[in-house]
PDB file of C-alpha atoms in Angstrom:
ATOM      1  CA  MET A   1     -13.334  23.791  12.305  1.00 74.00           C
ATOM      2  CA  GLY A   2     -14.071  20.178  11.514  1.00 84.00           C
ATOM      3  CA  SER A   3     -15.553  17.269  13.348  1.00 93.00           C
ATOM      4  CA  ASP A   4     -13.737  14.806  15.579  1.00 93.00           C
ATOM      5  CA  GLY A   5     -14.634  12.031  13.140  1.00 95.00           C
ATOM      6  CA  GLY A   6     -13.166  13.977  10.234  1.00 95.00           C
ATOM      7  CA  GLY A   7      -9.967  14.550  12.175  1.00 95.00           C
ATOM      8  CA  LYS A   8      -9.646  10.852  12.968  1.00 96.00           C
ATOM      9  CA  ALA A   9     -10.277   9.889   9.341  1.00 96.00           C
ATOM     10  CA  ALA A  10      -7.627  12.362   8.166  1.00 96.00           C
ATOM     11  CA  ALA A  11      -5.143  11.019  10.731  1.00 97.00           C
ATOM     12  CA  ILE A  12      -5.692   7.465   9.448  1.00 96.00           C
ATOM     13  CA  ALA A  13      -5.248   8.556   5.822  1.00 95.00           C
ATOM     14  CA  TYR A  14      -2.064  10.518   6.600  1.00 97.00           C
ATOM     15  CA  THR A  15      -0.674   7.567   8.575  1.00 97.00           C
ATOM     16  CA  LEU A  16      -1.255   5.168   5.673  1.00 95.00           C
ATOM     17  CA  ILE A  17       0.306   7.585   3.179  1.00 97.00           C
ATOM     18  CA  GLU A  18       3.392   8.287   5.277  1.00 97.00           C
ATOM     19  CA  THR A  19       3.870   4.605   6.166  1.00 96.00           C
ATOM     20  CA  ALA A  20       3.884   3.764   2.460  1.00 96.00           C
ATOM     21  CA  ARG A  21       6.401   6.536   1.770  1.00 96.00           C
ATOM     22  CA  MET A  22       8.652   5.391   4.611  1.00 96.00           C
ATOM     23  CA  ASN A  23       8.738   1.959   2.995  1.00 94.00           C
ATOM     24  CA  GLY A  24       9.657   3.362  -0.429  1.00 93.00           C
ATOM     25  CA  VAL A  25       6.220   2.621  -1.888  1.00 94.00           C
ATOM     26  CA  ASP A  26       4.139   5.034  -3.939  1.00 95.00           C
ATOM     27  CA  PRO A  27       1.111   5.673  -1.683  1.00 96.00           C
ATOM     28  CA  GLU A  28      -1.400   6.104  -4.514  1.00 95.00           C
ATOM     29  CA  THR A  29      -0.400   2.882  -6.268  1.00 94.00           C
ATOM     30  CA  TRP A  30      -0.291   0.887  -3.032  1.00 94.00           C
ATOM     31  CA  LEU A  31      -3.638   2.195  -1.737  1.00 95.00           C
ATOM     32  CA  THR A  32      -5.277   1.499  -5.094  1.00 94.00           C
ATOM     33  CA  TRP A  33      -3.969  -2.072  -4.933  1.00 92.00           C
ATOM     34  CA  VAL A  34      -5.082  -2.511  -1.305  1.00 93.00           C
ATOM     35  CA  LEU A  35      -8.581  -1.202  -2.007  1.00 93.00           C
ATOM     36  CA  THR A  36      -8.997  -3.641  -4.901  1.00 92.00           C
ATOM     37  CA  CYS A  37      -7.828  -6.609  -2.784  1.00 90.00           C
ATOM     38  CA  ILE A  38      -9.171  -5.955   0.707  1.00 91.00           C
ATOM     39  CA  ALA A  39     -12.804  -7.016   0.154  1.00 92.00           C
ATOM     40  CA  ASP A  40     -11.783 -10.565  -0.756  1.00 92.00           C
ATOM     41  CA  HIS A  41      -8.852 -10.811   1.669  1.00 91.00           C
ATOM     42  CA  LYS A  42      -9.033 -12.970   4.785  1.00 93.00           C
ATOM     43  CA  ILE A  43      -9.368 -10.877   7.936  1.00 92.00           C
ATOM     44  CA  ASP A  44      -6.653 -12.819   9.753  1.00 94.00           C
ATOM     45  CA  HIS A  45      -4.196 -12.088   6.918  1.00 93.00           C
ATOM     46  CA  LEU A  46      -4.567  -8.296   6.675  1.00 90.00           C
ATOM     47  CA  ASP A  47      -0.883  -7.838   7.526  1.00 92.00           C
ATOM     48  CA  GLU A  48      -0.148  -9.193   4.047  1.00 92.00           C
ATOM     49  CA  LEU A  49      -1.545  -5.947   2.620  1.00 93.00           C
ATOM     50  CA  ALA A  50       0.882  -3.726   4.571  1.00 94.00           C
ATOM     51  CA  PRO A  51       3.240  -1.582   2.493  1.00 94.00           C
ATOM     52  CA  TRP A  52       6.328  -3.381   3.861  1.00 93.00           C
ATOM     53  CA  ASN A  53       4.918  -6.655   2.457  1.00 92.00           C
ATOM     54  CA  TRP A  54       4.084  -5.180  -0.964  1.00 87.00           C
ATOM     55  CA  GLU A  55       6.281  -4.659  -3.969  1.00 77.00           C
ATOM     56  CA  PRO A  56       5.568  -4.058  -7.621  1.00 76.00           C
ATOM     57  CA  THR A  57       6.818  -6.644 -10.073  1.00 59.00           C
ATOM     58  CA  ARG A  58      10.024  -5.462 -11.569  1.00 46.00           C
ATOM     59  CA  THR A  59       9.302  -6.461 -15.165  1.00 38.00           C
ATOM     60  CA  SER A  60       6.425  -4.113 -15.934  1.00 38.00           C
ATOM     61  CA  THR A  61       7.034  -0.989 -13.881  1.00 43.00           C
ATOM     62  CA  ALA A  62       8.717   2.346 -14.332  1.00 45.00           C
ATOM     63  CA  ALA A  63      10.442   4.408 -11.656  1.00 46.00           C
ATOM     64  CA  THR A  64       9.335   8.009 -11.284  1.00 49.00           C
ATOM     65  CA  PRO A  65      11.675  10.935 -10.581  1.00 43.00           C
ATOM     66  CA  ASP A  66      10.598  10.875  -6.919  1.00 51.00           C
ATOM     67  CA  GLY A  67      11.977   7.323  -6.606  1.00 50.00           C
ATOM     68  CA  TYR A  68       8.683   5.463  -6.427  1.00 51.00           C
ATOM     69  CA  VAL A  69       7.686   2.681  -8.734  1.00 49.00           C
ATOM     70  CA  ARG A  70       4.300   3.004 -10.396  1.00 49.00           C
ATOM     71  CA  GLY A  71       2.145   0.759 -12.501  1.00 48.00           C
ATOM     72  CA  GLY A  72       2.540  -2.856 -13.446  1.00 46.00           C
ATOM     73  CA  ASN A  73       1.497  -5.941 -11.563  1.00 49.00           C
ATOM     74  CA  HIS A  74       2.001  -6.208  -7.846  1.00 52.00           C
ATOM     75  CA  THR A  75       3.085  -8.981  -5.563  1.00 56.00           C
ATOM     76  CA  ASN A  76       3.006  -9.543  -1.861  1.00 56.00           C
ATOM     77  CA  ARG A  77       6.377 -10.242  -0.238  1.00 54.00           C
ATOM     78  CA  SER A  78       4.863 -12.146   2.674  1.00 51.00           C
ATOM     79  CA  LEU A  79       3.106 -14.581   0.341  1.00 49.00           C
ATOM     80  CA  GLY A  80       6.293 -15.365  -1.513  1.00 49.00           C
ATOM     81  CA  ALA A  81       4.684 -14.407  -4.816  1.00 46.00           C
TER      82      ALA A  81
END
């Protein structure tokens, strides 16, 4: 048995992971990018960090057998970068 808080934290983590997967984004790469950017990101622009607004740059990445793209630099679709 776990705590209610632990269950809620796990639910949030699983939601983030599955949302990334549903958008064709490697969850580990995306979450690493988000965690490096979020501290300096404007609170009213958090939607820019969503997995559907994120894509790796195509020039310096490699696709994995599971279909995800890992590594390289990352851009934000909503910012037009």
